[in-house]
XYZ file of C-alpha atoms in Angstrom:
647
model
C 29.650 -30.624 62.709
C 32.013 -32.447 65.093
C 35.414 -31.054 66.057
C 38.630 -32.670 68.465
C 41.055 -31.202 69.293
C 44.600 -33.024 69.242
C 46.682 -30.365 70.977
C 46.354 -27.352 69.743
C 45.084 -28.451 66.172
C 40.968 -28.622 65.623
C 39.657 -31.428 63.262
C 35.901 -30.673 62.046
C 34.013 -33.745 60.766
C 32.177 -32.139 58.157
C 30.701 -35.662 56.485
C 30.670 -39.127 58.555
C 30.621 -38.179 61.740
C 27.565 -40.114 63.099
C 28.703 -43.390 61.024
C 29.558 -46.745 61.659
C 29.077 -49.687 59.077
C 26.462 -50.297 57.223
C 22.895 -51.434 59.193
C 19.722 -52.846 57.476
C 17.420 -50.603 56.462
C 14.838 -51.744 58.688
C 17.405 -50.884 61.361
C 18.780 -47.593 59.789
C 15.186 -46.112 59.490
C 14.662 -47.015 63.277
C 17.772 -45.540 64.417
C 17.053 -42.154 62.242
C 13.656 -42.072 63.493
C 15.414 -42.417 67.179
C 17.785 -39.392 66.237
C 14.318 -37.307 65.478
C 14.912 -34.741 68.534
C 18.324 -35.338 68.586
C 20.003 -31.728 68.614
C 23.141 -32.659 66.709
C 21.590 -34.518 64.321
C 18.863 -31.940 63.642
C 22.062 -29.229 63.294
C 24.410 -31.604 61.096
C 25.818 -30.271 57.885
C 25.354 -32.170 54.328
C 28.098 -30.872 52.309
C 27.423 -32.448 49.028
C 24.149 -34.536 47.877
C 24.562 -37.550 47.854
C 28.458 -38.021 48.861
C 27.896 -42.268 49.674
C 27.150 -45.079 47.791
C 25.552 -48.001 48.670
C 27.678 -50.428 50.795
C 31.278 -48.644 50.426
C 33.968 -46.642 48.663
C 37.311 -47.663 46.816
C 38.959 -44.339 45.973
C 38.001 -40.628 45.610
C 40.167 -37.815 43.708
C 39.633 -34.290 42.862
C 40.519 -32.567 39.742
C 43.192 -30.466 38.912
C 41.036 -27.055 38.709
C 39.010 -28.500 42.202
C 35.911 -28.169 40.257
C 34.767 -31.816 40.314
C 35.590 -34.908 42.502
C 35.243 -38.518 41.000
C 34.381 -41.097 43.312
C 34.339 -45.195 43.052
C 32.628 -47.395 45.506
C 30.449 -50.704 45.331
C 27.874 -52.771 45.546
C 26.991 -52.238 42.618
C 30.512 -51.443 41.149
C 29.777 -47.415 40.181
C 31.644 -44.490 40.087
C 29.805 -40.789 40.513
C 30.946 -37.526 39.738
C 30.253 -34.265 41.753
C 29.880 -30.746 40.365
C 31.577 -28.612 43.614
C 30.384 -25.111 42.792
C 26.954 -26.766 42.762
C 27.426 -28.656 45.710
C 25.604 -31.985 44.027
C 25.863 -34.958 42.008
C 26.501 -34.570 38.366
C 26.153 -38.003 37.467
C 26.803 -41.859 38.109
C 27.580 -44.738 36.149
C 27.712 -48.656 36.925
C 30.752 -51.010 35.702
C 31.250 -54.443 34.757
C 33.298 -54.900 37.527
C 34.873 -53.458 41.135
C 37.369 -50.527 40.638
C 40.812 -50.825 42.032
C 42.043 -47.625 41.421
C 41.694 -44.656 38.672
C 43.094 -41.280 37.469
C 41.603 -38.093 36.055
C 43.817 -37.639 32.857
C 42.798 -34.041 32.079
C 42.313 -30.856 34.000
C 38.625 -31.526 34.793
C 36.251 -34.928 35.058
C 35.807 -35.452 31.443
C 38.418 -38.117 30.633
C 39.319 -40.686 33.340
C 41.386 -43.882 33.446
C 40.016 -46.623 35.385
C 41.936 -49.935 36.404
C 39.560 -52.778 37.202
C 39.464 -55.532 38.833
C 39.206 -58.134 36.191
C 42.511 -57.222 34.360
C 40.882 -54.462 32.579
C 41.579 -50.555 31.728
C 38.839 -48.457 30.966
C 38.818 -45.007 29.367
C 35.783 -43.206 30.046
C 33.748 -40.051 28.727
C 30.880 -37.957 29.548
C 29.224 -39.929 27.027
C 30.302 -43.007 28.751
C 32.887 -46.369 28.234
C 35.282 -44.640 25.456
C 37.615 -47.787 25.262
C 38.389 -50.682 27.497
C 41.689 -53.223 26.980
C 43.025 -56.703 28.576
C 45.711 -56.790 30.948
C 48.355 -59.287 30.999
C 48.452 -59.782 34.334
C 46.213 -57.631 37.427
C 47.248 -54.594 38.244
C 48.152 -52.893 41.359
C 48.390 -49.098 40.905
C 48.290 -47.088 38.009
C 50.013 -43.810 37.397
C 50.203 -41.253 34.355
C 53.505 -40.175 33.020
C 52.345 -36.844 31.018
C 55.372 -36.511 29.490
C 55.787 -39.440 27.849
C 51.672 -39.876 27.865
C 51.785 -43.564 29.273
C 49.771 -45.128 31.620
C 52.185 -47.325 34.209
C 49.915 -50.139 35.730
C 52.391 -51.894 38.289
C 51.499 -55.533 38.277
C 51.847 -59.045 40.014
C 53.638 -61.858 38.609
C 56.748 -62.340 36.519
C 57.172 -62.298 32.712
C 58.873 -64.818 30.590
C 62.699 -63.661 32.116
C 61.779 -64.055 35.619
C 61.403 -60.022 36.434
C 58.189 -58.536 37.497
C 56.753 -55.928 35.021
C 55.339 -52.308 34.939
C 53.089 -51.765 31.756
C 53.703 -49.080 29.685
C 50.041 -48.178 27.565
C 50.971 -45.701 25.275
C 47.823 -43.206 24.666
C 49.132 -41.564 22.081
C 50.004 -44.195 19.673
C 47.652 -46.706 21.398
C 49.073 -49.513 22.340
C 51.631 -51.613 24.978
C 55.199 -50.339 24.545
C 57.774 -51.997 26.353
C 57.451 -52.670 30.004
C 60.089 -51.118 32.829
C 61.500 -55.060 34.144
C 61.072 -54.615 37.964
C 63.454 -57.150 40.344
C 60.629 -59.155 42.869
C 62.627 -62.294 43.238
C 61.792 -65.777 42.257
C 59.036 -67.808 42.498
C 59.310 -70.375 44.583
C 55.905 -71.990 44.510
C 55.161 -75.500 43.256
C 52.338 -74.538 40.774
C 52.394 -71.585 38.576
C 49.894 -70.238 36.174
C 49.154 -66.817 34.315
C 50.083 -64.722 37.758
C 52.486 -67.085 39.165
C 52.215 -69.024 42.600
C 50.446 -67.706 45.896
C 53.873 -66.144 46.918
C 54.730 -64.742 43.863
C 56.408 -61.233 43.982
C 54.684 -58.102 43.149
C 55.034 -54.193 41.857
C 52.776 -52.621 44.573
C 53.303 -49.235 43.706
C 54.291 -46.525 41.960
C 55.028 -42.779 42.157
C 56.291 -40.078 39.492
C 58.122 -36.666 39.951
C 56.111 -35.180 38.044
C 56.932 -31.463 39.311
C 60.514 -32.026 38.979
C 63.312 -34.363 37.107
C 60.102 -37.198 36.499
C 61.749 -39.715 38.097
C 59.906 -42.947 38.430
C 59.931 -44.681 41.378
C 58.429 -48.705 42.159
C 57.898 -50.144 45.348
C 58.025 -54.435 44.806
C 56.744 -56.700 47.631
C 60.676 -57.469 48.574
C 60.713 -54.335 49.985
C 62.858 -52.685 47.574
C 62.525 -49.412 46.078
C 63.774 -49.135 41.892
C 64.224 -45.489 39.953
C 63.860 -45.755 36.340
C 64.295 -42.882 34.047
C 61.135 -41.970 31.902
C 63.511 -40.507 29.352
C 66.225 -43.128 28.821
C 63.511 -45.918 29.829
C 66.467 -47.216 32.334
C 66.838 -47.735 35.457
C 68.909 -45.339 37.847
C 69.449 -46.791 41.225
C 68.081 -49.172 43.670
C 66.841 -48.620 47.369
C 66.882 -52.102 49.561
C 66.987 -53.173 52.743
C 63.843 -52.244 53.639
C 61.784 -54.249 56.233
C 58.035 -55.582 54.960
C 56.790 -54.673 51.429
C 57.100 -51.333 50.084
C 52.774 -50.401 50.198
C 52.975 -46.745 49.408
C 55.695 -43.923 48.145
C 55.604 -40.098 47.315
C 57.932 -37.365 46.125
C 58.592 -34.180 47.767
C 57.212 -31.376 45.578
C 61.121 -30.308 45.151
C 61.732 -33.601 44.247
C 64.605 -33.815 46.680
C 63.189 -36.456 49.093
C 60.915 -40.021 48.943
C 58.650 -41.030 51.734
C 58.148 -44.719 52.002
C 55.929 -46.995 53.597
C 55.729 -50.474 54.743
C 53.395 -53.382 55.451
C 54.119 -53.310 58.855
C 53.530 -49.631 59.518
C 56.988 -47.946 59.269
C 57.725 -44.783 57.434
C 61.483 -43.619 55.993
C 61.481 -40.637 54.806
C 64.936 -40.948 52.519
C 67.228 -38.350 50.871
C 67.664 -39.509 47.224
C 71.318 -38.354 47.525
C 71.847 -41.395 50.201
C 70.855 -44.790 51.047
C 70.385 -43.936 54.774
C 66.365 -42.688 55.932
C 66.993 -39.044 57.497
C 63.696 -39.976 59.093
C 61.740 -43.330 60.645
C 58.209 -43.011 62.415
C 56.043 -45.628 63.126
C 52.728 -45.061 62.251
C 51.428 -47.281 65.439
C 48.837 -49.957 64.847
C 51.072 -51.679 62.625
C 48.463 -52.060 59.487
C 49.807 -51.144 55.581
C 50.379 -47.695 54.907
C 47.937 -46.846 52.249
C 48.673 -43.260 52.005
C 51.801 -40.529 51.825
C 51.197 -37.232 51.163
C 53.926 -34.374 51.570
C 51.572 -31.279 52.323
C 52.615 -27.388 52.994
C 50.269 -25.800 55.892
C 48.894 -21.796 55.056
C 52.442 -20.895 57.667
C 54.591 -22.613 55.202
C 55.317 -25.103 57.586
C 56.047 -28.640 55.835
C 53.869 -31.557 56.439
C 53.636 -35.514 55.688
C 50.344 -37.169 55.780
C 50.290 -40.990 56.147
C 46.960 -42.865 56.195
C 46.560 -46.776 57.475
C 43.169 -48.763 57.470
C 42.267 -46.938 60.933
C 43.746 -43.515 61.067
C 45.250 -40.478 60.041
C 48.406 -38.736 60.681
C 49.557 -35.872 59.963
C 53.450 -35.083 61.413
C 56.023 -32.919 60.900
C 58.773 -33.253 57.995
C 61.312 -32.234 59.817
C 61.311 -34.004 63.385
C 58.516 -36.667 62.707
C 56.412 -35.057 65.621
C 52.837 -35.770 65.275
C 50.532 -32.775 64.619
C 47.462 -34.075 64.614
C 45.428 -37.370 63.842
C 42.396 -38.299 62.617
C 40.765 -41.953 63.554
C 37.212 -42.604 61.638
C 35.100 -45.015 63.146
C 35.194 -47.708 60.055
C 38.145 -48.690 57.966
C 40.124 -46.365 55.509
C 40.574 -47.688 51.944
C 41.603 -44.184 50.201
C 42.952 -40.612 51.509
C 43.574 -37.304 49.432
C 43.566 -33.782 49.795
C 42.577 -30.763 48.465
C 45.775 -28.798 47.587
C 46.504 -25.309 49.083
C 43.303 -25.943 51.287
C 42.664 -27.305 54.549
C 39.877 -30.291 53.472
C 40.999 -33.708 53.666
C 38.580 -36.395 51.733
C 38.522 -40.501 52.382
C 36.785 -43.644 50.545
C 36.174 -45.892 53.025
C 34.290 -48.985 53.977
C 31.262 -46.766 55.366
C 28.368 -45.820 53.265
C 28.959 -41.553 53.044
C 32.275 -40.526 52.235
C 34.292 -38.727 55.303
C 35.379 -34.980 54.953
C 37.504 -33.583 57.683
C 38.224 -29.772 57.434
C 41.835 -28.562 59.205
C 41.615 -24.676 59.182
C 45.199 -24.495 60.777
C 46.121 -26.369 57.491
C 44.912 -24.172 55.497
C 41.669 -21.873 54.576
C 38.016 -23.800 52.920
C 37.988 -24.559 49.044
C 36.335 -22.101 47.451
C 33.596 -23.856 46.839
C 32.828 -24.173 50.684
C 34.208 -21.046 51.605
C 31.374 -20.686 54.437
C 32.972 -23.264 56.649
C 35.438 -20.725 57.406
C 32.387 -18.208 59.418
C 31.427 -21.381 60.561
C 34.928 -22.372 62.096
C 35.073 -18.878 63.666
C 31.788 -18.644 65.330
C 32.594 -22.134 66.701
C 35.886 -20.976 67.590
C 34.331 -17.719 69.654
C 32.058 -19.954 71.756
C 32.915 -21.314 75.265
C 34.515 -24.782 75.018
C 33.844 -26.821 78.055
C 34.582 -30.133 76.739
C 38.107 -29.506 79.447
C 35.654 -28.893 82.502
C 33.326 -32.205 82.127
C 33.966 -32.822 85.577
C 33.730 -28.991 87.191
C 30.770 -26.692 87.487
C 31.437 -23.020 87.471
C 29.387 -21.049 90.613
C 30.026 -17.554 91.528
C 30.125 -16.558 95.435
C 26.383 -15.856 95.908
C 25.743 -20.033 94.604
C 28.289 -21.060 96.599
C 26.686 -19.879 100.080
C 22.928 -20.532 98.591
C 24.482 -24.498 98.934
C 26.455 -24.060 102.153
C 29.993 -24.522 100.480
C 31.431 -21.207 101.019
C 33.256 -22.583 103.946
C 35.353 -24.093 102.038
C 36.998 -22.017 99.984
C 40.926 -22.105 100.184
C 40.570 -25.597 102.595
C 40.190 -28.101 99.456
C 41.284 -28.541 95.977
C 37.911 -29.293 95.302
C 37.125 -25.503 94.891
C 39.447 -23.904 92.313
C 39.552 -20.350 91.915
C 39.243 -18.975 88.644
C 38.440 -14.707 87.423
C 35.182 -14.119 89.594
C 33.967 -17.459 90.759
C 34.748 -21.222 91.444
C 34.958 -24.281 89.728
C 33.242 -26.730 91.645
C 33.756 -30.753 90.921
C 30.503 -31.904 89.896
C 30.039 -34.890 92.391
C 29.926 -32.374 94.907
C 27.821 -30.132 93.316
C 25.400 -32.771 92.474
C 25.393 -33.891 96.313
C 24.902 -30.190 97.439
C 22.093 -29.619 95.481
C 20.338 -32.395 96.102
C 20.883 -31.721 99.963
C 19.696 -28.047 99.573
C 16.915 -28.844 97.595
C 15.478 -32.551 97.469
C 13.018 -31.557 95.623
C 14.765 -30.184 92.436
C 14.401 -32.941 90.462
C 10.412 -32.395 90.513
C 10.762 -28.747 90.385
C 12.863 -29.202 86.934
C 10.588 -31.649 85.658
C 7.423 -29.235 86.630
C 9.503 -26.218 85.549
C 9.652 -27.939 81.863
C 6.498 -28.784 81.307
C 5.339 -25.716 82.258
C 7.541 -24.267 79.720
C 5.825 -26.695 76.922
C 2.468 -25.887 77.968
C 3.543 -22.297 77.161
C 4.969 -23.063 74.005
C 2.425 -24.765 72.893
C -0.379 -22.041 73.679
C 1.690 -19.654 72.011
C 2.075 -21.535 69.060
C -1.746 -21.037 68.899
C -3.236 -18.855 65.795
C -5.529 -15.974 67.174
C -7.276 -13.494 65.627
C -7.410 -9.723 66.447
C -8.386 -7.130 64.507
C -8.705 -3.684 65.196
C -11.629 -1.822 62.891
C -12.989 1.808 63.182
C -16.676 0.917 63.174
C -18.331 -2.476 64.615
C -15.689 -4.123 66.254
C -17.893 -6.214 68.244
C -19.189 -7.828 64.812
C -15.421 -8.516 63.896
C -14.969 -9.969 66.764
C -17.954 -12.151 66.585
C -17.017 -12.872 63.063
C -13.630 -13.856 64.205
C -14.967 -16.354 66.953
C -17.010 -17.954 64.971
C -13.777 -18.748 62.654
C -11.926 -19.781 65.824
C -14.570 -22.648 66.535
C -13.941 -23.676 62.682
C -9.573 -23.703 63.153
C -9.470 -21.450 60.939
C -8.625 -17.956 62.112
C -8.064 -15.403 59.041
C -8.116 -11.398 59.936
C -8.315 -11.167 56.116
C -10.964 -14.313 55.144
C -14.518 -13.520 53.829
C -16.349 -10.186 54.662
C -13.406 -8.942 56.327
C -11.172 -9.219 53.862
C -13.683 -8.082 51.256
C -12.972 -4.567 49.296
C -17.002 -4.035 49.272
C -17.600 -4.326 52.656
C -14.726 -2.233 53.719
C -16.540 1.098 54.429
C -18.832 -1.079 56.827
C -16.234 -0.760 59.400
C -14.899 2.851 58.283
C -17.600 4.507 58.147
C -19.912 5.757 60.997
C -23.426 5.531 58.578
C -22.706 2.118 58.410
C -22.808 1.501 62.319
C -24.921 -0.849 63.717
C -27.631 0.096 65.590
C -28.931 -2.116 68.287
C -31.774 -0.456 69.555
C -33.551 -0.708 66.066
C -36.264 -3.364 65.840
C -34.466 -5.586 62.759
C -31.112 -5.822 65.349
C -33.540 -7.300 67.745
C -35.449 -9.451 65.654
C -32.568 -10.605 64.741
C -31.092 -11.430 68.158
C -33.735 -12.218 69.733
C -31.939 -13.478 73.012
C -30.202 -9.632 73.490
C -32.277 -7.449 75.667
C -31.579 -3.912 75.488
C -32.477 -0.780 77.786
C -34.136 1.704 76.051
C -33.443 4.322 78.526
C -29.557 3.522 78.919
C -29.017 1.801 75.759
C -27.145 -0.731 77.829
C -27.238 -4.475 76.194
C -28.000 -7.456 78.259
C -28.470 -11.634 77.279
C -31.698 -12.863 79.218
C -30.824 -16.234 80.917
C -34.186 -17.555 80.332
C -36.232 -19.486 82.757
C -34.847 -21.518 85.023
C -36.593 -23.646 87.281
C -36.165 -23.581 91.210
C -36.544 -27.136 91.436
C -33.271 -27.874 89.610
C -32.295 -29.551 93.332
C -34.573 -32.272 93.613
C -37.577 -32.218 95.841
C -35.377 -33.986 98.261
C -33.936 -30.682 99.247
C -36.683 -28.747 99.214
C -38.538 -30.609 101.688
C -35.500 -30.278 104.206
C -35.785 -25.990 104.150
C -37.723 -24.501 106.198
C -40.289 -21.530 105.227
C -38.041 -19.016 105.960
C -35.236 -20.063 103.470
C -37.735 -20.666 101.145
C -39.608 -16.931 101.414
C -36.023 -15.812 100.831
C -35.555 -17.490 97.244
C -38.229 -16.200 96.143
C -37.574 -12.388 97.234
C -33.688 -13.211 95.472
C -35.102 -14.823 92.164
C -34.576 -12.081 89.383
C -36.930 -10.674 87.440
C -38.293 -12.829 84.237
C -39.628 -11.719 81.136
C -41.493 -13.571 78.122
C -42.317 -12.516 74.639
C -45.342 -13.663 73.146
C -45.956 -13.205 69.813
C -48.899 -14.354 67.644
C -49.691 -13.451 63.976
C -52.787 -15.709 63.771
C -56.238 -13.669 64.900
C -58.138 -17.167 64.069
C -55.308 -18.823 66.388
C -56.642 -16.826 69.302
C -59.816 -19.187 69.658
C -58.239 -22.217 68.763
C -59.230 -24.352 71.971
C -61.607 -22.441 73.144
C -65.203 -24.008 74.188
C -68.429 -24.214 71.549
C -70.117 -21.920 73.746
C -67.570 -18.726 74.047
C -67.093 -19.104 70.171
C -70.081 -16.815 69.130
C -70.307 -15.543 65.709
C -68.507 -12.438 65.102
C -69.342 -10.139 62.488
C -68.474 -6.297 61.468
C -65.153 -5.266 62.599
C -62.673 -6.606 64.826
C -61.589 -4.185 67.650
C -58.059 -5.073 68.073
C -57.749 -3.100 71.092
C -59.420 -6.068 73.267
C -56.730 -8.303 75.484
C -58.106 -11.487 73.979
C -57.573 -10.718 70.596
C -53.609 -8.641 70.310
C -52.265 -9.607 67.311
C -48.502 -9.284 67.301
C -45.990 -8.854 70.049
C -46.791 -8.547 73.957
C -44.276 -8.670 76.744
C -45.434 -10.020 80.197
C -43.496 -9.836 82.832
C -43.652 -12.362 85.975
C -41.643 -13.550 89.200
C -40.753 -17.412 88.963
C -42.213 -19.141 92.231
C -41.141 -22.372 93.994
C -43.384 -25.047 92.889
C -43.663 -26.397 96.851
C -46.375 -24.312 98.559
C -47.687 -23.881 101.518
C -50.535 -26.878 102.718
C -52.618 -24.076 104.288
C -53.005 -22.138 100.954
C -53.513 -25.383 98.831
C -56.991 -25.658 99.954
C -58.676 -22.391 98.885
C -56.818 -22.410 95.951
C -57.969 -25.213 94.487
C -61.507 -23.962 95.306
C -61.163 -20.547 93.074
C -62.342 -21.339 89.462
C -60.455 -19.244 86.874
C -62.833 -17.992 84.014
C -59.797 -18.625 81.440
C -59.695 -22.111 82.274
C -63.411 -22.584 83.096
C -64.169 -22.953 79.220
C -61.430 -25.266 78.500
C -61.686 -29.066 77.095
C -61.537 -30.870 79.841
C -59.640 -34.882 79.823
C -62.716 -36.551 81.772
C -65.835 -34.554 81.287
C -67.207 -34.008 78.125
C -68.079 -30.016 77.016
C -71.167 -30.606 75.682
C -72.909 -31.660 78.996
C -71.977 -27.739 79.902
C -74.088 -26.286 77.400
């Protein structure tokens, strides 16, 4: 939500703030995939679903019990209707051809009155096209005269006597009555047809008292301003003079008063009482005036709103001071606003539809009544838009960057409750000369901080049991290698196994022989109890013989008094295995029973314990060793000597 602030007066973009005109869509996905980790487009507010059409928007009104808003736009020529308490779209529905204007007829959305642009006024329904009819000529504006239920379509071109014409479509009885004969001059051109030459004169617009004495009032292209009575179907006075053609009008709610605008940007604001304007005010960029709108702020103070193609104004009544503008960044076909409230609504050439929300005009519609916490919390924050170009330090920052000398010497340092504001050139260039290395520090400072953020964002699993907590946590690792960390997934999360880690008969004991069996690789003490994981083996050679050659004996009598203490398990189920490659000669025939308590023939489990050497021995104990004959190997198959020659 974007605000400015003109004066004293805050503008909130609610809708359109980020738009321009239309882009491709290869081009519109690109930029939105650009905005991706923008802030303020990651915090933007989408007041109702789908508020946009396609390409752009014609005209947008609200209905009498603000309940629904009815919206035109193109391409494809469509109109959609918006449910407000839901906040969405309600429905759409394509025409034959562009809107130029239409009116809600009844309280709510449910009958409408469309002028088109092919000469045509449509009447439409929930259910859909109720009744269309042919114009004589196009229309400009169209306006509803409830009293006399008649549809006024100002139009272009002259009738049969030389006047311009107002239709009258009576919806009661159903059909033309007779027009209001509207003074646009002459036509001058060389050829005429149905509408008359290229400089033909025109009925631009229209506006009704509605509130008050119903007095009709038609601006013409001549710049001339006619009052007919709706009740004597006459007319009442004429208002000339005026420079440019007469683009938009509107009554003061007392009736009292007509605003008028021009072609050329000028607004009179006239006393019907007399000819003279008690007010002119020129709206600036000189386009047609598209809009007037007398409005009363929630003070009671009395407003005018006048819209052009590229801005908004709203001034006072009284003086003709401005009070505060609004300038979208595409053009402005359509402007209205939501009585008693402080939202202001536009069609334009855009694809969304702009909202702007005035809370000094007046409090949120109730069916957005949370843009008024909204307003306030922005409101209670810090605005520093006015000190761009300053940077607040207290005393302490001042002398950490060697400026405290001088305060009171320059305007550069302005004093302000218990600090400085500093201009941010300078601040920049202290810095810098403090700390040249601040820029890397930042840089290292924030990726530090996304390192963090990122490990924290990590799922981990802890759980606290009664009774085996180093199986939950094994249980739990072994989930952590599979991503998928769940204090509440399989046997932990199990009703059945729950008194496994409650209750104390069900704790495991690992001194028993099925806990070792089934970790074999756990070694534990069974004097102490304590638990230990045996390394296994490891070879001292892991080097290279390279090394070894270069240390001398001393180094290498030393390894071998530091090498730890190794122990094997060997197990053997197989008696028959025992003699497996042993010589024809030692395998005599056995018979009777086996005495198991011999070392050749252990069935089961042994441990043997032994102290890993260096494989590089001494050369004077190479010599008698390979002399002594073991009588384990003696028997043994031998590669290049057959056994039988032993026998």
């Amino acid at each position: 939500m974007k605000v400015t602030n003109q004066g004293d007066v805050s503008v909130y973009t609610i809708a359109g703030a980020n738009t321009a005109r239309p882009l491709p869509d290869w081009l519109a996905r690109r930029r939105k995939r650009s905005l991706k980790s923008d802030p303020e487009y990651q915090n933007r507010i989408e007041l109702l679903q789908d508020f946009e059409f396609e390409e752009a928007s014609q005209c947008v009104r609200i209905s009498e019990d603000n309940d629904w808003i009815m919206s035109t736009g193109t391409y494809k020529p469509q109109f959609h209707v918006h449910y407000l308490p839901h906040l969405s779209l309600s429905y759409s529905r394509h025409t034959k051809s562009l809107n130029t204007t239409f009116l809600l007829l009844s309280s709510d959305y449910t009958k409408s009155l469309h002028l088109q642009s092919d000469r045509k006024l449509e009447f439409h329904t929930p259910a859909g096209c109720h009744y269309e009819l042919r114009l004589p000529r196009y229309g400009r504006d169209l306006v509803y005269d409830r009293h006399a239920t008649e549809a006024l379509v100002p139009s272009v071109g002259l009738d049969s006597e030389g006047n311009g014409e107002v239709f009258r479509m009576n919806l009661e009885i159903g059909r033309f009555m007779k027009s209001y004969q509207i003074d646009v001059g002459s036509d001058d051109g060389v050829e005429t047809g149905l509408q008359g030459s290229i400089g033909v004169g025109s009925v631009n617009t229209a506006a009704i008292a509605e509130n008050s004495h119903n007095l009709l009032a038609f601006g013409t292209s001549v710049g001339s301003v006619e009052f007919w009575d709706s009740r004597s179907k006459s007319r009442v006075a004429i208002l000339g003079g005026q420079e440019g053609e007469i683009t938009a009008l509107d009554f003061n709610p007392s009736g009292l008063s007509l605003a008028t605008g021009t072609s050329n940007g000028l607004i009179k604001l006239f006393d019907l009482r007399s000819p003279k304007p008690l007010l002119q005010k020129d709206h600036g960029p000189g386009f047609p005036i598209k809009n007037l709108i007398h409005m009363t702020t929630s003070s009671q103070e009395k407003k005018i709103l006048s819209a052009d193609k590229q801005m908004i104004k709203i001034w006072d009544e009284l003086d003709g001071e401005t009070w505060t503008s609004v300038e979208p960044l595409v053009d402005i076909n359509f402007v209205t606003w939501c009585k008693n409230t402080g939202m202001i609504l536009t069609a334009n050439e855009g694809k969304p539809l702009h909202s702007f929300f005035i809370p000094q005009l007046g409090s949120a519609p109730r069916w957005c009544s949370f843009l008024d916490n909204m307003v306030e919390e922005m409101a209670e924050e810090v605005s520093t838009e006015q000190y761009d170009n300053f940077k607040f330090l207290t005393l302490p920052e001042l002398k950490s960057l060697s400026l405290a000398h001088l305060i009171g010497k320059t305007n550069l340092l302005r004093p302000y409750m218990h600090g400085y504001f500093v201009a941010s050139k300078l601040y920049e260039q202290a810095r810098l000369i403090a700390n040249p290395y601040a820029v890397e520090e930042e840089r290292a400072k924030r990726i530090k901080e996304k390192v963090e953020k990122e490990r924290a964002s990590r799922i981990r699993g802890n759980k606290k049991v009664k009774v085996n907590q180093k199986f939950v946590d094994k249980l739990l690792k072994r989930q952590e290698k599979r991503a998928n960390v769940d204090t509440n997934a399989g046997v932990l999360g199990d009703e059945r196994f729950t008194r496994l880690f409650e209750d104390e008969e069900f704790k495991i004991d690992e001194n028993s022989r099925e806990f070792q069996v089934l970790n074999p690789s756990t070694k534990v003490d069974p004097e102490t109890g304590a638990k230990s994981t045996n390394p296994g083996a490891q070879s001292s050679d892991e080097s290279g013989d390279s090394d070894d050659s270069d240390k001398s004996d001393d180094e290498m009598s030393l390894r071998r008094t530091t090498q730890k203490e190794m122990v094997m398990r060997v197990r053997s189920s197989n008696r028959e295995s025992l003699s497996k490659d042993a010589s024809l000669g030692s395998r005599a025939q056995k018979s009777g029973r086996v005495n198991k308590t011999r070392s050749g023939d252990v069935v089961g489990e042994r441990q043997v314990t032994f102290v890993p050497d260096s494989g590089r021995k001494k050369k004077g104990d190479e010599a008698p060793r390979a002399q002594a004959k073991d009588r384990r190997t003696e028997a043994r198959r031998s590669a290049s000597t057959n056994v039988f020659r032993r026998l």
